[in-house]
mmCIF file of C-alpha atoms in Angstrom:
data_model
loop_
_atom_site.group_PDB
_atom_site.id
_atom_site.type_symbol
_atom_site.label_atom_id
_atom_site.label_comp_id
_atom_site.label_asym_id
_atom_site.label_seq_id
_atom_site.Cartn_x
_atom_site.Cartn_y
_atom_site.Cartn_z
ATOM 1 C CA MET A 1 43.265 11.849 28.710
ATOM 2 C CA SER A 2 42.534 13.444 25.370
ATOM 3 C CA SER A 3 39.866 16.084 24.991
ATOM 4 C CA ASN A 4 39.212 15.274 21.330
ATOM 5 C CA MET A 5 36.472 12.620 21.038
ATOM 6 C CA PHE A 6 38.009 11.265 17.812
ATOM 7 C CA GLU A 7 41.358 10.770 19.536
ATOM 8 C CA VAL A 8 39.631 8.984 22.416
ATOM 9 C CA THR A 9 37.981 6.584 19.963
ATOM 10 C CA GLY A 10 41.299 6.016 18.203
ATOM 11 C CA GLU A 11 43.123 5.449 21.480
ATOM 12 C CA SER A 12 40.456 2.911 22.500
ATOM 13 C CA VAL A 13 40.976 1.009 19.248
ATOM 14 C CA LEU A 14 44.736 0.971 19.818
ATOM 15 C CA VAL A 15 44.247 -0.438 23.315
ATOM 16 C CA LEU A 16 41.698 -3.038 22.210
ATOM 17 C CA TYR A 17 43.695 -4.244 19.183
ATOM 18 C CA GLY A 18 47.173 -3.364 20.427
ATOM 19 C CA SER A 19 48.873 -6.566 19.324
ATOM 20 C CA HIS A 20 47.531 -6.095 15.795
ATOM 21 C CA VAL A 21 47.872 -2.325 15.322
ATOM 22 C CA THR A 22 50.760 0.118 15.490
ATOM 23 C CA GLY A 23 50.321 3.815 14.830
ATOM 24 C CA THR A 24 48.549 6.738 16.403
ATOM 25 C CA PRO A 25 45.014 8.124 16.295
ATOM 26 C CA ALA A 26 46.485 10.790 13.990
ATOM 27 C CA SER A 27 47.784 8.269 11.423
ATOM 28 C CA SER A 28 46.353 9.201 8.044
ATOM 29 C CA LEU A 29 47.327 6.133 5.997
ATOM 30 C CA MET A 30 46.403 2.633 7.144
ATOM 31 C CA VAL A 31 48.278 -0.388 5.811
ATOM 32 C CA ILE A 32 46.686 -3.811 6.285
ATOM 33 C CA SER A 33 48.567 -7.093 5.901
ATOM 34 C CA GLU A 34 48.085 -10.711 6.849
ATOM 35 C CA THR A 35 51.522 -10.979 8.494
ATOM 36 C CA PRO A 36 54.145 -8.395 9.465
ATOM 37 C CA LEU A 37 55.777 -6.609 6.550
ATOM 38 C CA GLY A 38 59.426 -7.069 5.729
ATOM 39 C CA ASP A 39 61.787 -4.124 6.029
ATOM 40 C CA ALA A 40 61.880 -3.365 2.278
ATOM 41 C CA ALA A 41 58.088 -3.216 1.987
ATOM 42 C CA ARG A 42 57.662 -1.174 5.151
ATOM 43 C CA ASN A 43 60.373 1.293 4.129
ATOM 44 C CA ALA A 44 58.808 1.665 0.676
ATOM 45 C CA LEU A 45 55.418 2.420 2.229
ATOM 46 C CA GLU A 46 56.892 4.926 4.698
ATOM 47 C CA LYS A 47 58.754 6.736 1.906
ATOM 48 C CA SER A 48 55.660 6.688 -0.295
ATOM 49 C CA ALA A 49 53.513 8.125 2.510
ATOM 50 C CA ALA A 50 56.035 10.915 3.006
ATOM 51 C CA SER A 51 56.223 11.634 -0.741
ATOM 52 C CA LEU A 52 52.437 11.715 -0.950
ATOM 53 C CA GLU A 53 52.316 14.134 2.020
ATOM 54 C CA PHE A 54 50.334 11.998 4.449
ATOM 55 C CA GLY A 55 51.715 13.866 7.465
ATOM 56 C CA SER A 56 54.331 13.482 10.177
ATOM 57 C CA ALA A 57 53.117 10.166 11.667
ATOM 58 C CA PRO A 58 51.363 8.802 8.625
ATOM 59 C CA LEU A 59 51.291 5.029 8.936
ATOM 60 C CA ALA A 60 49.030 2.859 11.011
ATOM 61 C CA LEU A 61 49.995 -0.765 10.425
ATOM 62 C CA VAL A 62 47.372 -3.455 10.912
ATOM 63 C CA VAL A 63 48.605 -7.054 10.985
ATOM 64 C CA ALA A 64 45.764 -9.554 10.794
ATOM 65 C CA GLU A 65 47.660 -12.501 12.272
ATOM 66 C CA ALA A 66 49.197 -12.039 15.729
ATOM 67 C CA ASP A 67 49.943 -14.283 18.705
ATOM 68 C CA GLU A 68 46.409 -13.693 20.020
ATOM 69 C CA GLY A 69 44.821 -14.964 16.800
ATOM 70 C CA LYS A 70 43.564 -13.632 13.488
ATOM 71 C CA LEU A 71 41.428 -10.587 12.878
ATOM 72 C CA GLY A 72 38.123 -10.966 11.115
ATOM 73 C CA ALA A 73 36.367 -8.580 8.759
ATOM 74 C CA GLU A 74 34.367 -6.925 11.565
ATOM 75 C CA ASP A 75 37.562 -6.350 13.551
ATOM 76 C CA VAL A 76 39.113 -4.641 10.545
ATOM 77 C CA ARG A 77 36.046 -2.447 10.076
ATOM 78 C CA THR A 78 36.168 -1.455 13.770
ATOM 79 C CA ILE A 79 39.860 -0.563 13.458
ATOM 80 C CA VAL A 80 39.422 1.421 10.244
ATOM 81 C CA GLU A 81 36.391 3.339 11.480
ATOM 82 C CA GLY A 82 37.925 3.902 14.933
ATOM 83 C CA LEU A 83 41.198 5.318 13.623
ATOM 84 C CA ASP A 84 39.504 6.955 10.612
ATOM 85 C CA PRO A 85 42.466 7.185 8.209
ATOM 86 C CA VAL A 86 42.258 9.206 5.011
ATOM 87 C CA ALA A 87 43.285 6.234 2.855
ATOM 88 C CA LEU A 88 43.934 2.488 3.007
ATOM 89 C CA VAL A 89 46.493 0.108 1.518
ATOM 90 C CA ALA A 90 45.908 -3.653 1.501
ATOM 91 C CA VAL A 91 49.251 -5.294 0.738
ATOM 92 C CA ASP A 92 48.167 -8.879 0.125
ATOM 93 C CA ALA A 93 45.217 -10.965 -1.029
ATOM 94 C CA PHE A 94 44.211 -11.833 2.555
ATOM 95 C CA ALA A 95 44.052 -8.150 3.507
ATOM 96 C CA ALA A 96 42.000 -7.528 0.361
ATOM 97 C CA GLU A 97 39.512 -10.209 1.469
ATOM 98 C CA LEU A 98 39.287 -8.633 4.924
ATOM 99 C CA LEU A 99 38.508 -5.209 3.480
ATOM 100 C CA SER A 100 35.986 -6.679 1.070
ATOM 101 C CA GLY A 101 34.249 -8.470 3.933
ATOM 102 C CA ALA A 102 34.470 -5.484 6.259
ATOM 103 C CA TYR A 103 32.710 -3.205 3.801
ATOM 104 C CA ARG A 104 30.614 -5.863 2.077
ATOM 105 C CA ALA A 105 31.905 -4.703 -1.270
ATOM 106 C CA PRO A 106 34.108 -6.390 -3.858
ATOM 107 C CA VAL A 107 37.605 -4.967 -4.287
ATOM 108 C CA SER A 108 39.826 -5.163 -7.336
ATOM 109 C CA LEU A 109 43.364 -6.452 -6.860
ATOM 110 C CA ASP A 110 46.280 -4.336 -8.031
ATOM 111 C CA ALA A 111 43.961 -1.390 -8.474
ATOM 112 C CA PRO A 112 42.577 1.648 -6.672
ATOM 113 C CA ASN A 113 39.195 1.159 -4.987
ATOM 114 C CA ARG A 114 36.722 3.277 -2.998
ATOM 115 C CA LEU A 115 35.408 2.081 0.365
ATOM 116 C CA LEU A 116 32.918 4.353 2.125
ATOM 117 C CA GLY A 117 34.505 7.474 0.729
ATOM 118 C CA ARG A 118 38.104 6.385 1.304
ATOM 119 C CA THR A 119 40.571 5.619 -1.434
ATOM 120 C CA ALA A 120 41.953 2.123 -0.981
ATOM 121 C CA VAL A 121 44.828 0.740 -2.991
ATOM 122 C CA VAL A 122 44.676 -3.044 -3.007
ATOM 123 C CA PHE A 123 47.645 -5.214 -3.923
ATOM 124 C CA GLU A 124 47.686 -8.941 -4.436
ATOM 125 C CA ASP A 125 51.327 -9.150 -3.308
ATOM 126 C CA PHE A 126 53.026 -5.831 -2.511
ATOM 127 C CA GLU A 127 56.116 -7.499 -1.047
ATOM 128 C CA GLY A 128 56.545 -9.548 -4.209
ATOM 129 C CA LEU A 129 56.613 -6.336 -6.230
ATOM 130 C CA MET A 130 59.541 -5.093 -4.146
ATOM 131 C CA GLY A 131 61.785 -7.778 -5.697
ATOM 132 C CA THR A 132 62.284 -6.064 -9.063
ATOM 133 C CA SER A 133 62.644 -2.488 -10.265
ATOM 134 C CA ASP A 134 59.699 -3.031 -12.638
ATOM 135 C CA GLY A 135 57.608 -4.252 -9.696
ATOM 136 C CA LYS A 136 58.638 -1.253 -7.595
ATOM 137 C CA GLN A 137 57.596 1.086 -10.411
ATOM 138 C CA ARG A 138 54.217 -0.661 -10.729
ATOM 139 C CA ALA A 139 53.694 -0.408 -6.955
ATOM 140 C CA TRP A 140 54.626 3.294 -6.924
ATOM 141 C CA ALA A 141 52.290 4.007 -9.857
ATOM 142 C CA LEU A 142 49.438 2.436 -7.901
ATOM 143 C CA LEU A 143 50.347 4.139 -4.610
ATOM 144 C CA LYS A 144 50.246 7.533 -6.372
ATOM 145 C CA LYS A 145 46.499 6.913 -6.873
ATOM 146 C CA LEU A 146 46.105 7.605 -3.122
ATOM 147 C CA ARG A 147 46.450 11.344 -3.799
#
């Protein structure tokens, strides 16, 4: 059992939402998507997190739709606040809606946002951007706003 109360909270969130969340209580960048990310998108996010110096185990991945059902806005808020990442990335319009509902604040698509002191980069379709080199450059330019 962990002696750090923040780790205990994070571990509890991982147990409660285990089918929807992968990562550790120490993950500093949270990525939220409606469905699991493809390899190209996940690899791009992992490389970006490393380039932006988010730590040794930077990514916590939250997938809204799992076998047990779909997460709602309050679930997402519980996960974000329980794991307490430094920054957030919403990779699709559904994830953007969840964050907007979770924090009762509008978010702008394909733009940086602020949600309770956290920088959040919100994409309409991150995976779609991975299909072209121009799209990859646009995604990287936006991800750099997480610094």
